[in-house]
Amino acid sequence: MTLTVLIAGAGPGVSGSLARVYAAEGARLLLLGADDDVLATLAGEVEAAGGSSSTRVVDLTDDTATRATIAEVVDAEGGDARLDVVHFNPSAYREQDPLELSVDGLLDDVRLGVAALLSVVQAARPYLHDGARITVTGSEAADKPWFGAASLGVQKAGVRNLVRSIDTRLREDGVRAVSVTVCGLLADEGPFTPDRVAEQLRAAVEQGGASGDDWRSEIRYEG
């Protein structure tokens, strides 16, 4: 059966690499992002890799728009509309330390990097079946924040915590959630390239077998 994968926060980095990984398996990608040109490029890459895609531009911090967009893009698939995998990728990088960062700035960043996951999961829930999976791009910043970008650590700690709650809430329905904590800086070479991280996110979906036994809601990728 062809996988249907929704990626929220699709772009040229880890989420783009993950889209191409699934495309190589012949998956159908539903891509939500902030930039139409970026999405168009990614859609071409998905097709070249062997998959198909549908794209939508949406501001994930807009709860109403996010919910409407997810319903629209999934329902457009027709038939027994369903999602096999939902991946949540976005975070905000604001290079401000705790004495520069404003309350509003922190809340704006948390709205994207944490709260938007609620919009995505709640909107996707009617389409998630027994065996569906939710993945999130995590970061070691949750444990070892850099003071110079103080909001990022807050986002990554918050989203990891939220993933655990989502996993606990949905596991009785056969839906599991996991965050993959990337314990290193993304780079063009070495173990922390976007492609290598994407491989870890893909593998996380398969943990515990079809039943999800021994499922972990956090996997640490040490490189």
CSV table of C-alpha atoms in Angstrom, one decimal:
chain,number,residue,atom,x,y,z
A,1,MET,CA,0.0,0.0,0.0
A,2,THR,CA,1.3,3.5,-0.9
A,3,LEU,CA,2.2,5.5,2.2
A,4,THR,CA,0.6,8.9,2.6
A,5,VAL,CA,2.9,11.2,4.6
A,6,LEU,CA,2.1,14.7,5.8
A,7,ILE,CA,5.1,17.0,6.5
A,8,ALA,CA,4.4,20.2,8.4
A,9,GLY,CA,7.2,22.7,8.0
A,10,ALA,CA,8.5,21.3,4.7
A,11,GLY,CA,11.7,23.0,3.5
A,12,PRO,CA,15.1,22.4,2.1
A,13,GLY,CA,16.7,20.9,5.2
A,14,VAL,CA,15.9,17.8,7.2
A,15,SER,CA,12.2,17.8,6.2
A,16,GLY,CA,13.2,18.0,2.5
A,17,SER,CA,15.6,15.0,3.0
A,18,LEU,CA,12.8,13.1,4.7
A,19,ALA,CA,10.4,13.8,1.9
A,20,ARG,CA,12.9,12.4,-0.6
A,21,VAL,CA,13.4,9.3,1.6
A,22,TYR,CA,9.7,8.5,1.6
A,23,ALA,CA,9.4,9.5,-2.1
A,24,ALA,CA,12.0,6.8,-2.9
A,25,GLU,CA,9.5,4.3,-1.5
A,26,GLY,CA,6.8,5.6,-3.8
A,27,ALA,CA,5.0,7.5,-1.1
A,28,ARG,CA,2.5,10.3,-1.5
A,29,LEU,CA,3.8,13.5,0.2
A,30,LEU,CA,1.5,16.2,1.5
A,31,LEU,CA,3.8,19.1,2.0
A,32,LEU,CA,2.9,22.2,4.2
A,33,GLY,CA,5.4,25.0,4.2
A,34,ALA,CA,5.8,28.8,4.3
A,35,ASP,CA,7.3,29.4,0.9
A,36,ASP,CA,5.7,28.5,-2.4
A,37,ASP,CA,9.0,28.5,-4.4
A,38,VAL,CA,10.6,26.2,-1.8
A,39,LEU,CA,7.7,23.9,-2.0
A,40,ALA,CA,7.7,23.8,-5.8
A,41,THR,CA,11.4,22.8,-5.8
A,42,LEU,CA,10.8,20.1,-3.2
A,43,ALA,CA,7.8,18.8,-5.1
A,44,GLY,CA,10.0,18.4,-8.2
A,45,GLU,CA,12.6,16.5,-6.1
A,46,VAL,CA,9.9,14.2,-4.7
A,47,GLU,CA,8.7,13.4,-8.2
A,48,ALA,CA,12.3,12.8,-9.4
A,49,ALA,CA,12.8,10.4,-6.4
A,50,GLY,CA,9.8,8.3,-7.4
A,51,GLY,CA,7.0,9.8,-5.3
A,52,SER,CA,4.1,12.2,-5.8
A,53,SER,CA,3.1,15.3,-3.8
A,54,SER,CA,0.6,18.0,-3.1
A,55,THR,CA,1.8,21.3,-1.6
A,56,ARG,CA,0.1,24.0,0.4
A,57,VAL,CA,1.5,27.3,1.8
A,58,VAL,CA,0.3,27.9,5.3
A,59,ASP,CA,1.4,29.8,8.4
A,60,LEU,CA,1.6,27.0,11.0
A,61,THR,CA,1.2,29.6,13.8
A,62,ASP,CA,-2.3,30.3,12.5
A,63,ASP,CA,-4.3,27.5,14.2
A,64,THR,CA,-7.5,28.1,12.1
A,65,ALA,CA,-5.6,28.1,8.8
A,66,THR,CA,-3.5,25.1,9.7
A,67,ARG,CA,-6.5,23.0,10.6
A,68,ALA,CA,-8.4,24.0,7.4
A,69,THR,CA,-5.3,23.4,5.2
A,70,ILE,CA,-4.7,19.9,6.6
A,71,ALA,CA,-8.4,19.0,6.1
A,72,GLU,CA,-8.3,20.4,2.6
A,73,VAL,CA,-5.1,18.6,1.5
A,74,VAL,CA,-6.0,15.3,3.0
A,75,ASP,CA,-9.6,15.3,1.8
A,76,ALA,CA,-8.4,16.2,-1.7
A,77,GLU,CA,-6.8,12.7,-1.9
A,78,GLY,CA,-10.4,11.3,-2.1
A,79,GLY,CA,-11.6,7.9,-1.3
A,80,ASP,CA,-10.6,6.6,2.2
A,81,ALA,CA,-8.5,9.6,3.1
A,82,ARG,CA,-5.9,8.6,5.6
A,83,LEU,CA,-2.5,9.5,6.9
A,84,ASP,CA,0.2,6.9,7.6
A,85,VAL,CA,2.9,9.3,8.9
A,86,VAL,CA,2.8,12.9,10.2
A,87,HIS,CA,6.1,14.7,10.6
A,88,PHE,CA,6.5,18.0,12.4
A,89,ASN,CA,9.6,19.9,11.7
A,90,PRO,CA,9.5,23.6,12.4
A,91,SER,CA,11.3,25.7,15.0
A,92,ALA,CA,12.3,29.3,15.2
A,93,TYR,CA,15.9,30.3,15.5
A,94,ARG,CA,16.3,33.7,17.1
A,95,GLU,CA,19.8,34.7,18.1
A,96,GLN,CA,19.0,36.5,21.3
A,97,ASP,CA,20.2,35.7,24.8
A,98,PRO,CA,17.9,35.8,27.9
A,99,LEU,CA,18.6,39.5,28.5
A,100,GLU,CA,17.7,40.4,24.9
A,101,LEU,CA,14.8,38.0,24.3
A,102,SER,CA,11.5,39.6,24.9
A,103,VAL,CA,8.5,37.8,26.4
A,104,ASP,CA,6.6,38.3,23.1
A,105,GLY,CA,9.5,37.0,21.1
A,106,LEU,CA,9.7,33.9,23.3
A,107,LEU,CA,6.0,33.3,23.0
A,108,ASP,CA,6.1,33.8,19.2
A,109,ASP,CA,8.8,31.2,18.9
A,110,VAL,CA,7.1,28.7,21.2
A,111,ARG,CA,3.9,29.1,19.1
A,112,LEU,CA,5.8,27.8,16.1
A,113,GLY,CA,8.1,25.3,17.6
A,114,VAL,CA,5.7,23.8,20.1
A,115,ALA,CA,2.1,24.9,20.0
A,116,ALA,CA,1.8,24.4,16.3
A,117,LEU,CA,2.2,20.7,16.9
A,118,LEU,CA,-1.2,20.7,18.7
A,119,SER,CA,-2.8,22.2,15.6
A,120,VAL,CA,-1.2,19.7,13.3
A,121,VAL,CA,-2.0,16.6,15.4
A,122,GLN,CA,-5.5,17.6,16.3
A,123,ALA,CA,-6.3,18.4,12.7
A,124,ALA,CA,-4.7,15.1,11.5
A,125,ARG,CA,-6.3,12.9,14.1
A,126,PRO,CA,-9.4,12.0,12.1
A,127,TYR,CA,-7.2,10.6,9.4
A,128,LEU,CA,-4.8,8.7,11.6
A,129,HIS,CA,-5.5,4.9,11.7
A,130,ASP,CA,-4.2,2.1,13.9
A,131,GLY,CA,-0.5,1.9,13.0
A,132,ALA,CA,-0.1,5.5,12.0
A,133,ARG,CA,3.0,7.3,13.3
A,134,ILE,CA,3.9,10.9,14.3
A,135,THR,CA,7.5,12.0,14.2
A,136,VAL,CA,9.2,15.2,15.4
A,137,THR,CA,12.6,16.7,14.7
A,138,GLY,CA,14.2,17.2,18.1
A,139,SER,CA,17.5,18.7,19.2
A,140,GLU,CA,20.1,18.3,21.9
A,141,ALA,CA,19.3,22.0,22.6
A,142,ALA,CA,16.5,20.6,24.8
A,143,ASP,CA,19.2,19.4,27.2
A,144,LYS,CA,22.1,21.7,26.4
A,145,PRO,CA,20.7,25.0,25.3
A,146,TRP,CA,23.0,27.7,23.9
A,147,PHE,CA,22.3,30.9,25.8
A,148,GLY,CA,22.8,32.9,22.6
A,149,ALA,CA,19.6,31.5,21.1
A,150,ALA,CA,17.7,31.0,24.3
A,151,SER,CA,14.3,30.3,22.8
A,152,LEU,CA,15.4,27.3,20.8
A,153,GLY,CA,16.2,25.2,23.8
A,154,VAL,CA,12.8,26.1,25.3
A,155,GLN,CA,11.1,25.0,22.1
A,156,LYS,CA,12.9,21.7,21.8
A,157,ALA,CA,12.4,20.9,25.5
A,158,GLY,CA,8.7,21.8,25.2
A,159,VAL,CA,8.0,19.9,22.0
A,160,ARG,CA,9.8,16.7,23.3
A,161,ASN,CA,7.6,16.9,26.4
A,162,LEU,CA,4.5,17.4,24.3
A,163,VAL,CA,5.4,14.4,22.1
A,164,ARG,CA,5.4,12.2,25.2
A,165,SER,CA,1.9,13.3,26.2
A,166,ILE,CA,0.6,12.8,22.6
A,167,ASP,CA,2.1,9.3,22.5
A,168,THR,CA,0.5,8.4,25.8
A,169,ARG,CA,-2.8,9.7,24.7
A,170,LEU,CA,-2.9,8.0,21.4
A,171,ARG,CA,-1.2,4.7,22.0
A,172,GLU,CA,-4.5,2.9,23.0
A,173,ASP,CA,-5.7,3.7,19.4
A,174,GLY,CA,-2.5,2.2,17.9
A,175,VAL,CA,-1.1,5.6,17.0
A,176,ARG,CA,2.4,6.3,18.3
A,177,ALA,CA,4.5,9.5,18.5
A,178,VAL,CA,8.3,9.9,18.8
A,179,SER,CA,10.8,12.8,18.8
A,180,VAL,CA,14.3,12.1,17.4
A,181,THR,CA,16.8,14.1,19.4
A,182,VAL,CA,19.7,15.2,17.1
A,183,CYS,CA,22.8,15.3,19.3
A,184,GLY,CA,24.9,17.4,17.1
A,185,LEU,CA,24.8,20.4,14.7
A,186,LEU,CA,23.5,19.9,11.2
A,187,ALA,CA,26.3,20.0,8.6
A,188,ASP,CA,27.0,19.3,4.9
A,189,GLU,CA,29.3,16.4,5.8
A,190,GLY,CA,29.6,13.8,8.5
A,191,PRO,CA,26.9,12.0,10.6
A,192,PHE,CA,24.7,15.1,11.0
A,193,THR,CA,23.8,15.9,7.4
A,194,PRO,CA,20.1,16.4,6.8
A,195,ASP,CA,20.1,13.1,4.9
A,196,ARG,CA,21.5,11.1,7.8
A,197,VAL,CA,19.0,12.7,10.2
A,198,ALA,CA,16.2,11.9,7.8
A,199,GLU,CA,17.2,8.3,7.8
A,200,GLN,CA,16.9,8.2,11.6
A,201,LEU,CA,13.5,9.8,11.5
A,202,ARG,CA,12.4,7.1,9.0
A,203,ALA,CA,13.8,4.3,11.1
A,204,ALA,CA,12.1,5.7,14.2
A,205,VAL,CA,8.7,4.9,12.6
A,206,GLU,CA,9.6,1.2,12.4
A,207,GLN,CA,10.7,0.8,16.0
A,208,GLY,CA,8.8,-1.8,18.1
A,209,GLY,CA,7.4,-3.6,15.1
A,210,ALA,CA,3.8,-3.3,13.7
A,211,SER,CA,2.4,-3.5,17.2
A,212,GLY,CA,4.6,-0.8,18.6
A,213,ASP,CA,5.8,-3.0,21.4
A,214,ASP,CA,8.8,-1.5,23.3
A,215,TRP,CA,8.1,1.9,21.6
A,216,ARG,CA,10.1,4.8,22.8
A,217,SER,CA,8.7,8.3,22.6
A,218,GLU,CA,12.3,9.7,22.3
A,219,ILE,CA,15.2,8.4,20.3
A,220,ARG,CA,18.6,10.0,20.6
A,221,TYR,CA,20.7,10.2,17.5
A,222,GLU,CA,24.3,10.4,18.6
A,223,GLY,CA,25.9,10.2,15.1
